[in-house]
Amino acid sequence: MTSTDHLLALIRDTPGIADLLHSSFEFGIFRNDHGEAVRAASGDALEAIAGDWAGGTFFLCHDEDGRRPVVFASSEGQGGVIANDLKAALEIITGLAVWQDCLKFSGGGSLEAMAAAAALLERDRVRDEPEIDEHRDRVAAALSLRRVPVPELVARLRDAVTSTEPGHVVVTESGDEYESLFGTFLPTDNPGWLV
């Protein structure tokens, strides 16, 4: 059994963990149908393992130096690598509040913009969901994840998304490529954060 298989088994078999990952972190292992057939640009298959609330899907790529990179494909046509393996992906998903919005407000992949967005998103998440740290601790303990500081998670996410080209670009059956996960907005473009 690989470390990825072991981690997926822990999620399925540890009471309450799959539900907590779905309800608090938008990582639902019981919804893994993406809605359209996709593959990596390298031609390698993508194995769907979980879905988010908005129709996006988390995929495992083929083995690469003993690891299986995790690719996320949104329902709106953005896709790319989010981590080098499932453990690293779960550390980002659980430790970085609304990680997709951190990418959306990245100014095309600026580490500085992502760090600013992450701080604002974390502030809002703690305000709106005071028990989030308790949920993070529970998932980390059950799955042997590290609680990684937010700046490190932001840097890891940026590096992973940057590594998408060329082989891990998500491609449809007709050959259309998904757009980058990096959005062009800046944190200052969100009027809710101008406080």
XYZ file of C-alpha atoms in Angstrom:
195
model
C 0.000 0.000 0.000
C 1.438 3.380 -1.008
C 1.463 6.379 1.337
C -1.264 7.940 -0.826
C -3.441 4.818 -0.546
C -2.827 4.737 3.205
C -3.847 8.385 3.551
C -7.034 7.874 1.521
C -7.872 4.822 3.650
C -7.373 6.883 6.826
C -9.745 9.538 5.498
C -12.378 6.919 4.705
C -11.941 4.823 7.852
C -11.344 7.374 10.638
C -14.733 8.284 12.133
C -15.805 11.814 11.231
C -12.706 12.785 9.220
C -14.199 12.447 5.729
C -17.220 14.468 6.840
C -15.034 17.137 8.456
C -12.827 17.433 5.365
C -15.947 17.902 3.274
C -17.823 20.298 5.555
C -14.948 22.538 6.675
C -12.391 22.228 3.882
C -14.349 21.417 0.685
C -12.531 18.110 0.122
C -15.243 15.497 -0.348
C -13.984 12.011 -1.131
C -17.493 10.784 -1.904
C -17.850 13.072 -4.941
C -15.153 12.450 -7.478
C -16.944 12.733 -10.832
C -15.591 15.750 -12.687
C -18.392 15.967 -15.222
C -16.140 15.850 -18.275
C -13.258 13.593 -19.232
C -9.873 15.231 -18.718
C -6.239 14.144 -18.775
C -2.836 15.694 -18.234
C -1.226 17.375 -21.255
C 1.515 14.739 -21.049
C -1.150 12.181 -21.964
C -1.174 10.635 -18.502
C -4.473 9.763 -16.878
C -5.775 11.749 -13.940
C -7.364 9.734 -11.099
C -10.232 11.648 -9.446
C -10.148 11.311 -5.649
C -12.378 14.094 -4.284
C -14.547 17.065 -5.169
C -15.198 20.530 -3.801
C -18.574 22.203 -3.225
C -18.575 24.034 -6.571
C -17.975 21.078 -8.882
C -14.179 21.172 -8.912
C -12.225 17.926 -8.685
C -8.977 16.824 -7.051
C -6.945 14.351 -9.119
C -3.846 12.247 -8.552
C -1.309 12.191 -11.385
C 0.893 9.252 -12.316
C 3.832 8.334 -10.085
C 6.695 10.785 -10.366
C 9.858 9.901 -8.461
C 7.720 7.963 -5.985
C 5.176 10.778 -5.595
C 1.774 11.435 -7.077
C 1.218 15.165 -7.657
C -2.268 16.476 -6.921
C -4.022 18.437 -9.664
C -7.147 20.496 -9.080
C -9.566 21.227 -11.930
C -12.326 23.748 -11.284
C -15.779 23.523 -12.822
C -15.044 26.844 -14.535
C -12.055 25.698 -16.587
C -9.017 26.427 -14.425
C -6.623 23.659 -13.482
C -3.137 22.825 -12.322
C -0.902 21.224 -9.735
C -1.567 22.266 -6.139
C 0.952 20.009 -4.361
C 3.636 17.386 -4.959
C 1.658 14.700 -3.124
C -1.596 14.137 -1.269
C -0.180 14.861 2.180
C 1.156 18.238 1.048
C -2.157 18.987 -0.698
C -4.135 18.263 2.472
C -1.818 20.506 4.493
C -2.580 23.336 2.046
C -6.314 22.586 1.841
C -6.743 22.492 5.629
C -4.178 25.113 6.613
C -4.759 27.833 4.027
C -8.196 29.400 4.357
C -10.036 29.330 1.040
C -6.892 28.463 -0.916
C -8.726 28.867 -4.258
C -9.379 32.546 -3.467
C -5.732 32.945 -2.536
C -4.995 31.933 -6.144
C -7.852 34.010 -7.578
C -6.424 37.163 -5.977
C -2.796 36.372 -6.849
C -2.264 39.019 -9.535
C -1.158 36.325 -11.969
C 0.962 34.418 -9.440
C 2.565 37.127 -7.315
C 3.786 35.698 -3.999
C 3.258 39.092 -2.358
C -0.366 39.294 -3.573
C -1.032 35.722 -2.478
C 0.400 36.396 0.984
C -1.788 39.499 1.354
C -4.883 37.621 0.183
C -4.098 34.699 2.511
C -3.881 37.004 5.536
C -7.231 38.604 4.708
C -8.891 35.259 3.960
C -7.597 33.801 7.227
C -8.900 36.796 9.165
C -12.338 36.344 7.605
C -12.319 32.565 8.090
C -11.529 32.783 11.809
C -14.201 35.447 12.261
C -16.842 33.445 10.392
C -15.869 30.003 11.677
C -14.276 30.340 15.153
C -13.889 26.556 15.468
C -11.683 26.291 12.345
C -8.460 25.790 14.331
C -10.063 22.962 16.285
C -11.083 21.344 12.987
C -7.568 21.776 11.611
C -6.064 20.180 14.722
C -8.464 17.233 14.539
C -7.713 16.520 10.864
C -3.956 16.990 11.359
C -3.907 14.543 14.281
C -5.992 11.925 12.460
C -3.942 12.072 9.248
C -0.479 12.866 10.697
C -0.361 16.214 8.908
C 1.869 19.086 9.961
C 0.300 22.403 10.935
C 2.371 24.541 8.573
C 2.577 28.348 8.954
C 0.464 30.249 6.410
C 3.423 31.998 4.679
C 5.034 28.607 4.013
C 1.751 27.191 2.689
C 1.373 30.181 0.348
C 4.905 29.661 -0.996
C 4.333 25.924 -1.435
C 1.044 26.514 -3.269
C 2.593 29.107 -5.564
C 5.541 26.820 -6.361
C 3.208 23.908 -7.097
C 0.931 25.899 -9.419
C 4.012 27.299 -11.181
C 5.202 23.713 -11.816
C 2.026 22.862 -13.810
C 3.587 23.647 -17.197
C 3.935 21.761 -19.431
C 3.031 18.183 -18.508
C 0.315 18.710 -15.895
C -1.897 21.174 -17.745
C -5.449 19.795 -17.648
C -6.767 18.980 -21.127
C -10.246 17.938 -22.296
C -10.911 15.064 -24.677
C -11.163 17.578 -27.540
C -7.731 19.004 -26.680
C -8.841 22.260 -25.038
C -6.501 23.312 -22.236
C -7.732 24.539 -18.879
C -6.555 27.992 -17.830
C -4.030 28.547 -15.049
C -5.192 28.460 -11.438
C -3.555 31.869 -10.985
C -6.179 34.586 -11.235
C -5.412 38.123 -12.326
C -7.202 39.908 -9.468
C -5.291 41.586 -6.643
C -6.423 41.719 -2.998
C -7.227 45.410 -3.516
C -9.802 44.381 -6.157
C -12.008 42.857 -3.455
C -14.125 45.678 -1.966
C -14.926 43.520 1.071
C -11.296 43.690 2.132
C -11.012 47.486 2.053
C -11.575 47.910 5.779
